[in-house]
Tab-separated table of C-alpha atoms and ligand atoms in Angstrom:
chain	number	residue	atom	x	y	z
V	176	ASP	CA	165.446	84.401	97.847
V	177	ARG	CA	161.917	83.843	96.600
V	178	ALA	CA	161.020	80.881	98.837
V	179	ALA	CA	162.181	82.746	101.916
V	180	ALA	CA	160.192	85.779	100.882
V	181	GLU	CA	157.109	83.621	100.365
V	182	GLY	CA	157.665	82.024	103.745
V	183	ARG	CA	157.977	85.372	105.412
V	184	ARG	CA	154.867	86.596	103.687
V	185	TRP	CA	153.058	83.478	104.782
V	186	MET	CA	154.081	83.899	108.398
V	187	THR	CA	153.272	87.543	108.748
V	188	TYR	CA	149.656	87.902	109.608
V	189	ASP	CA	147.660	90.979	110.271
V	190	PRO	CA	146.077	90.765	113.746
V	191	ALA	CA	143.333	93.135	112.656
V	192	GLU	CA	142.495	90.840	109.783
V	193	LEU	CA	142.331	87.795	112.031
V	194	GLU	CA	140.147	89.663	114.479
V	195	ASP	CA	137.915	90.636	111.586
V	196	ALA	CA	137.584	87.024	110.454
V	197	GLU	CA	136.785	85.877	113.997
V	198	TRP	CA	134.266	88.645	114.362
V	199	LYS	CA	132.510	87.628	111.156
V	200	MET	CA	132.432	83.977	112.239
V	201	SER	CA	130.973	84.822	115.623
V	202	LEU	CA	128.389	87.108	114.010
V	203	LEU	CA	127.183	84.341	111.736
V	204	ALA	CA	127.049	81.798	114.546
V	205	ARG	CA	125.022	84.235	116.587
V	206	LEU	CA	122.741	85.436	113.782
V	207	ASP	CA	120.958	82.092	113.733
V	208	GLN	CA	119.606	82.578	117.235
V	209	ALA	CA	119.387	86.346	117.112
V	210	VAL	CA	115.902	86.355	115.619
V	211	GLU	CA	114.514	83.862	118.144
V	212	ARG	CA	116.151	85.734	121.003
V	213	ASP	CA	114.534	88.975	119.865
V	214	GLU	CA	117.884	90.699	119.406
V	215	ILE	CA	116.907	91.864	115.930
V	216	TRP	CA	114.407	94.671	115.924
V	217	VAL	CA	113.184	97.406	113.616
V	218	ALA	CA	113.813	101.155	113.827
V	219	TYR	CA	111.450	103.498	111.980
V	220	GLN	CA	112.602	106.657	110.242
V	221	PRO	CA	109.793	109.132	109.485
V	222	LYS	CA	109.098	109.969	105.859
V	223	ILE	CA	107.720	113.475	105.412
V	224	GLU	CA	105.466	114.735	102.649
V	225	MET	CA	106.986	118.005	101.460
V	226	ALA	CA	103.690	119.677	100.532
V	227	SER	CA	102.035	119.148	103.930
V	228	GLY	CA	104.992	118.666	106.271
V	229	ARG	CA	103.194	115.579	107.632
V	230	ILE	CA	104.657	112.166	108.457
V	231	ILE	CA	103.031	109.956	105.836
V	232	GLY	CA	105.051	106.841	106.495
V	233	ALA	CA	108.387	105.456	107.622
V	234	GLU	CA	111.283	103.329	106.483
V	235	ALA	CA	111.928	100.159	108.454
V	236	LEU	CA	115.634	99.765	109.286
V	237	ALA	CA	116.975	96.560	110.796
V	238	ARG	CA	118.839	96.796	114.107
V	239	TRP	CA	120.771	94.147	115.987
V	240	SER	CA	121.377	94.627	119.694
V	241	HIS	CA	124.082	92.040	120.282
V	242	PRO	CA	124.401	91.107	123.997
V	243	GLU	CA	128.222	91.277	123.940
V	244	LYS	CA	129.120	93.398	120.920
V	245	GLY	CA	126.466	96.054	121.374
V	246	GLU	CA	124.745	97.584	118.359
V	247	VAL	CA	125.826	95.890	115.147
V	248	PRO	CA	125.051	98.057	112.085
V	249	PRO	CA	122.989	96.571	109.214
V	250	SER	CA	125.875	97.322	106.846
V	251	GLN	CA	127.668	94.465	108.655
V	252	PHE	CA	125.028	91.838	109.309
V	253	ILE	CA	122.850	92.220	106.183
V	254	PRO	CA	125.702	91.375	103.768
V	255	ALA	CA	126.760	88.524	106.095
V	256	ALA	CA	123.205	87.173	106.083
V	257	GLU	CA	123.068	87.473	102.290
V	258	ARG	CA	126.290	85.537	101.803
V	259	SER	CA	125.341	82.765	104.188
V	260	GLY	CA	121.807	82.081	102.992
V	261	ARG	CA	120.135	83.601	106.041
V	262	ILE	CA	118.642	86.663	104.382
V	263	GLU	CA	115.256	85.093	103.625
V	264	ASN	CA	114.549	84.304	107.286
V	265	LEU	CA	115.821	87.654	108.398
V	266	THR	CA	113.691	89.506	105.847
V	267	ALA	CA	110.612	87.499	106.812
V	268	HIS	CA	111.142	88.575	110.419
V	269	ILE	CA	111.725	92.257	109.594
V	270	LEU	CA	108.787	92.353	107.182
V	271	ASP	CA	106.523	90.776	109.777
V	272	SER	CA	107.556	93.324	112.448
V	273	ALA	CA	107.232	96.288	110.096
V	274	VAL	CA	103.883	95.258	108.613
V	275	GLY	CA	102.569	94.388	112.093
V	276	ALA	CA	103.670	97.808	113.367
V	277	THR	CA	101.962	99.496	110.439
V	278	ALA	CA	98.724	97.632	111.108
V	279	SER	CA	98.824	98.918	114.694
V	280	ILE	CA	99.478	102.462	113.451
V	281	HIS	CA	96.403	102.104	111.225
V	282	ARG	CA	94.344	100.865	114.185
V	283	ALA	CA	95.403	104.022	116.036
V	284	GLY	CA	93.641	106.009	113.314
V	285	HIS	CA	96.467	106.820	110.891
V	286	THR	CA	95.075	104.910	107.975
V	287	ASP	CA	97.175	106.670	105.304
V	288	PHE	CA	100.470	105.574	106.847
V	289	SER	CA	102.684	103.428	104.618
V	290	ILE	CA	105.814	101.448	105.428
V	291	ALA	CA	108.957	101.029	103.324
V	292	VAL	CA	110.976	97.833	103.793
V	293	ASN	CA	114.413	97.239	102.259
V	294	LEU	CA	114.613	94.165	100.116
V	295	SER	CA	117.891	92.449	99.397
V	296	ALA	CA	118.453	91.967	95.692
V	297	ARG	CA	119.295	88.357	96.423
V	298	LEU	CA	115.633	87.710	97.150
V	299	LEU	CA	114.391	88.914	93.784
V	300	ASP	CA	115.045	85.540	92.224
V	301	SER	CA	113.473	83.634	95.100
V	302	PRO	CA	110.190	82.029	94.049
V	303	ALA	CA	109.018	82.217	97.672
V	304	LEU	CA	109.227	86.022	97.825
V	305	LEU	CA	105.768	86.823	96.478
V	306	ALA	CA	104.105	84.339	98.841
V	307	MET	CA	106.116	85.697	101.781
V	308	VAL	CA	105.002	89.252	101.059
V	309	SER	CA	101.342	88.473	100.463
V	310	SER	CA	101.004	86.132	103.442
V	311	THR	CA	102.570	88.751	105.732
V	312	LEU	CA	100.123	91.404	104.500
V	313	ALA	CA	97.187	89.008	104.892
V	314	ARG	CA	98.257	87.975	108.403
V	315	HIS	CA	98.189	91.599	109.552
V	316	LYS	CA	95.250	92.596	107.328
V	317	LEU	CA	97.200	95.415	105.691
V	318	ALA	CA	96.316	96.492	102.140
V	319	PRO	CA	99.258	95.934	99.753
V	320	HIS	CA	99.517	99.581	98.659
V	321	HIS	CA	100.595	100.504	102.191
V	322	LEU	CA	103.778	98.498	101.686
V	323	ILE	CA	106.690	99.879	99.674
V	324	LEU	CA	109.608	97.599	98.890
V	325	GLU	CA	112.936	99.402	98.451
V	326	ILE	CA	115.284	97.811	95.982
V	327	THR	CA	118.796	99.080	95.405
V	328	GLU	CA	119.552	100.133	91.904
V	329	THR	CA	122.753	98.124	91.626
V	330	THR	CA	120.904	94.930	92.237
V	331	ALA	CA	117.898	95.247	90.063
V	332	MET	CA	120.294	96.716	87.557
V	333	ALA	CA	121.316	93.200	86.669
V	334	SER	CA	118.146	93.574	84.613
V	335	GLN	CA	117.720	89.861	84.212
V	336	ASP	CA	114.301	89.064	82.858
V	337	GLY	CA	113.508	86.996	85.948
V	338	ILE	CA	114.049	90.011	88.167
V	339	VAL	CA	111.876	92.302	86.079
V	340	GLU	CA	109.166	89.614	86.143
V	341	THR	CA	109.342	89.350	89.937
V	342	LEU	CA	109.070	93.123	90.244
V	343	GLU	CA	106.116	93.161	87.867
V	344	ALA	CA	104.382	90.425	89.842
V	345	LEU	CA	104.930	92.343	93.100
V	346	SER	CA	103.646	95.505	91.481
V	347	ALA	CA	100.603	93.669	90.092
V	348	SER	CA	99.847	92.397	93.610
V	349	GLY	CA	99.445	96.042	94.659
V	350	VAL	CA	102.702	96.451	96.568
V	351	ARG	CA	104.622	99.615	95.653
V	352	LEU	CA	108.268	99.661	94.626
V	353	SER	CA	111.010	102.182	95.236
V	354	ILE	CA	114.462	102.397	93.679
V	355	ASP	CA	116.797	102.965	96.631
V	356	ASP	CA	120.142	104.819	96.577
V	357	TYR	CA	119.318	106.171	93.130
V	358	GLY	CA	122.313	107.596	91.335
V	359	THR	CA	124.931	105.325	92.848
V	360	GLY	CA	124.330	102.338	90.603
V	361	PHE	CA	124.587	101.996	86.879
V	362	SER	CA	121.283	103.622	86.058
V	363	THR	CA	120.295	103.716	82.461
V	364	LEU	CA	117.181	105.305	81.079
V	365	ASP	CA	116.123	101.912	79.786
V	366	TYR	CA	116.248	100.562	83.314
V	367	LEU	CA	114.064	103.360	84.676
V	368	LYS	CA	111.565	102.581	81.959
V	369	ARG	CA	111.570	98.830	82.571
V	370	ILE	CA	111.314	98.704	86.352
V	371	PRO	CA	107.733	99.320	87.567
V	372	ALA	CA	108.842	101.582	90.421
V	373	ASP	CA	106.414	104.086	91.908
V	374	GLU	CA	109.179	106.030	93.533
V	375	ILE	CA	112.812	106.993	93.128
V	376	LYS	CA	114.887	107.533	96.228
V	377	ILE	CA	117.810	109.861	95.610
V	378	ASP	CA	120.973	108.743	97.359
V	379	ARG	CA	122.220	110.589	100.396
V	380	SER	CA	125.595	111.281	98.757
V	381	PHE	CA	123.946	113.708	96.297
V	382	VAL	CA	121.466	115.144	98.777
V	383	SER	CA	124.098	115.993	101.382
V	384	MET	CA	126.095	117.930	98.778
V	385	LEU	CA	123.200	120.144	97.671
V	386	GLU	CA	124.441	123.139	99.616
V	387	LYS	CA	127.982	123.098	98.325
V	388	SER	CA	128.077	121.503	94.933
V	389	GLN	CA	126.469	123.012	91.878
V	390	SER	CA	126.825	119.754	89.947
V	391	ASP	CA	125.046	117.767	92.669
V	392	ARG	CA	122.274	120.366	92.660
V	393	ILE	CA	121.857	119.891	88.914
V	394	MET	CA	121.918	116.091	89.281
V	395	VAL	CA	119.220	116.096	91.956
V	396	HIS	CA	117.037	118.630	90.179
V	397	SER	CA	117.146	116.852	86.838
V	398	THR	CA	116.519	113.470	88.506
V	399	ILE	CA	113.379	114.909	90.109
V	400	GLN	CA	112.218	116.306	86.777
V	401	LEU	CA	112.940	113.051	84.961
V	402	ALA	CA	111.101	111.024	87.614
V	403	HIS	CA	108.100	113.333	87.462
V	404	SER	CA	107.913	113.222	83.709
V	405	LEU	CA	107.861	109.419	83.964
V	406	GLY	CA	105.057	109.635	86.527
V	407	ARG	CA	107.210	108.587	89.479
V	408	LYS	CA	107.444	110.188	92.923
V	409	THR	CA	110.761	111.275	94.402
V	410	VAL	CA	112.206	110.871	97.886
V	411	ALA	CA	115.406	112.518	99.095
V	412	GLU	CA	117.330	110.596	101.761
V	413	GLY	CA	119.862	112.038	104.184
V	414	VAL	CA	118.381	115.514	104.663
V	415	GLU	CA	120.465	116.905	107.510
V	416	ASN	CA	119.567	120.593	107.634
V	417	GLY	CA	117.021	123.233	106.719
V	418	VAL	CA	119.038	124.637	103.830
V	419	VAL	CA	118.959	121.303	102.014
V	420	LEU	CA	115.274	120.872	102.851
V	421	ASN	CA	114.503	124.244	101.270
V	422	GLU	CA	116.501	123.464	98.152
V	423	LEU	CA	114.505	120.246	97.786
V	424	ARG	CA	111.258	122.119	98.287
V	425	LEU	CA	112.159	124.487	95.437
V	426	MET	CA	112.964	121.454	93.282
V	427	GLN	CA	109.510	120.009	94.114
V	428	CYS	CA	110.828	116.831	95.653
V	429	ASP	CA	107.794	114.891	96.933
V	430	TYR	CA	109.101	113.338	100.165
V	431	VAL	CA	112.085	113.728	102.456
V	432	GLN	CA	113.862	111.617	105.031
V	433	GLY	CA	116.851	112.508	107.155
V	434	TYR	CA	118.209	113.302	110.579
V	435	TYR	CA	116.795	116.841	110.223
V	436	THR	CA	113.195	115.648	109.879
V	437	GLY	CA	113.516	112.538	112.060
V	438	LYS	CA	116.097	109.932	113.015
V	439	PRO	CA	115.326	106.206	113.001
V	440	MET	CA	113.456	105.479	116.258
V	441	LYS	CA	111.527	102.802	118.131
V	442	LEU	CA	107.872	102.298	117.320
V	443	PRO	CA	106.423	103.989	120.451
V	444	ALA	CA	108.503	107.135	119.768
V	445	LEU	CA	107.249	107.223	116.190
V	446	MET	CA	103.646	106.829	117.291
V	447	GLU	CA	104.040	109.776	119.648
V	448	GLN	CA	105.098	111.945	116.721
V	449	LEU	CA	102.042	111.134	114.639
V	450	PRO	CA	99.293	113.739	114.758
V	451	GLN	CA	96.240	113.166	116.940
V	452	ARG	CA	93.263	111.454	115.363
V	453	GLU	CA	91.121	113.724	113.195
V	454	SER	CA	88.212	113.354	115.615
V	455	GLU	CA	90.323	114.462	118.565
V	456	LYS	CA	91.675	117.559	116.855
V	457	GLU	CA	90.602	120.970	117.970
V	458	PRO	CA	88.225	122.360	115.391
V	459	VAL	CA	89.823	125.074	113.294
V	460	THR	CA	88.385	128.511	114.047
V	461	ILE	CA	88.045	130.684	110.991
V	462	VAL	CA	88.456	134.307	111.926
Z	682	LIG	P1	119.286	102.654	103.124
Z	682	LIG	O1	118.120	101.772	102.834
Z	682	LIG	O2	119.709	103.582	102.055
Z	682	LIG	O3	118.890	103.429	104.459
Z	682	LIG	C1	119.289	104.740	104.755
Z	682	LIG	C2	120.423	104.772	105.772
Z	682	LIG	O4	120.797	106.132	105.994
Z	682	LIG	C3	120.066	104.220	107.145
Z	682	LIG	O5	121.261	103.643	107.686
Z	682	LIG	C4	119.694	105.481	107.916
Z	682	LIG	O6	119.810	105.335	109.315
Z	682	LIG	C5	120.696	106.448	107.369
Z	682	LIG	N1	120.253	107.858	107.440
Z	682	LIG	C6	119.005	108.343	107.419
Z	682	LIG	N2	118.992	109.688	107.477
Z	682	LIG	C7	120.290	110.081	107.524
Z	682	LIG	C8	120.936	111.370	107.596
Z	682	LIG	O7	120.322	112.426	107.596
Z	682	LIG	N3	122.297	111.364	107.613
Z	682	LIG	C9	123.023	110.214	107.614
Z	682	LIG	N4	124.352	110.294	107.653
Z	682	LIG	N5	122.440	108.972	107.536
Z	682	LIG	C10	121.090	108.922	107.500
Z	682	LIG	P2	121.259	102.219	108.389
Z	682	LIG	O8	120.037	102.060	109.218
Z	682	LIG	O9	122.588	102.043	109.023
Z	682	LIG	O10	121.116	101.222	107.168
Z	682	LIG	C11	122.133	101.107	106.198
Z	682	LIG	C12	121.702	100.252	105.040
Z	682	LIG	O11	121.505	98.888	105.464
Z	682	LIG	C13	120.376	100.666	104.416
Z	682	LIG	O12	120.565	101.754	103.547
Z	682	LIG	C14	119.971	99.384	103.715
Z	682	LIG	O13	120.619	99.270	102.487
Z	682	LIG	C15	120.512	98.323	104.647
Z	682	LIG	N6	119.401	97.819	105.484
Z	682	LIG	C16	118.900	98.292	106.652
Z	682	LIG	N7	117.876	97.535	107.091
Z	682	LIG	C17	117.718	96.557	106.157
Z	682	LIG	C18	116.808	95.442	106.027
Z	682	LIG	O14	115.895	95.219	106.853
Z	682	LIG	N8	116.980	94.634	104.925
Z	682	LIG	C19	117.940	94.877	103.994
Z	682	LIG	N9	118.031	94.022	102.948
Z	682	LIG	N10	118.784	95.901	104.087
Z	682	LIG	C20	118.683	96.734	105.150
Z	683	LIG	MG1	116.315	102.056	102.024
Z	684	LIG	MG1	118.609	104.520	100.649
Z	685	LIG	MG1	121.620	104.331	101.317
């Protein structure tokens, strides 16, 4: 009967589910100390300017090297940090590392280099955000236009006035804004008009299909054209081969990121990939 069925349902438990719950609990318990113990660090993925083929910046991607669990992907610990009120601390730490790294890249002579940092939508209604960003820039003496904050479309999409105001205040402070994972959210033309973004970052799911799918090709191409006619730059994420890179070149995409042009890497590896200082370059011989 029904009670017995309920009872049976109650007693059956899924071991995988329990393990998952335990895993999440242990992650959260550990996350508190992870920052202090230097387990959270930043990987840098090169961002390439299509016209020159040069690395003009990088995206900062959070990494957690857990002593027992190994590498925990950001897709697991970022949402956990968001839900448990730890995202502000975590972001402050990542921003500080990324801006500090960029200041050292500038000191090495690459003064055009800019850094993109992902910003959780949850922080857009935090009154402390603007102060956090400007004090971090001031601490490392980095000009605001060298920082790009990536905001996912879905989030900002909420289009609450408060959020638009925060974005406008950030933009007015000189920081640049980028709409991340463009195409996966609920983008409306009104939204594109209202958000003061300098850049639109086309989601990997469209970019990776460029070779095979005519409709994805049309989507990407028309997004680039729309962005350009609104005075915005375009970035394609998830470029995994030369065929896709060439397609994007023909479409006049401004910047590319992907495993083909550079995987996320530690800071010293990135610095090795940057060109020598202008002054150290061999002079060009004109024949
Ligand atoms: P995202 O901001 O869209 O970052 C791009 C993701 O695609 C990164 O995954 C990157 O490693 C990966 N990727 C780059 N090129 C390729 C490629 O050619 N092929 C494939 N298959 N993947 C590529 P990752 O590092 O695992 O980060 C996942 C997401 O976690 C990010 O997506 C971002 O939403 C979030 N995230 C990472 N770091 C932070 C952070 O510091 N703060 C916040 N709030 N979110 C972060
Ligand atoms: Mg991003
Ligand atoms: Mg993205
Ligand atoms: Mg993405």
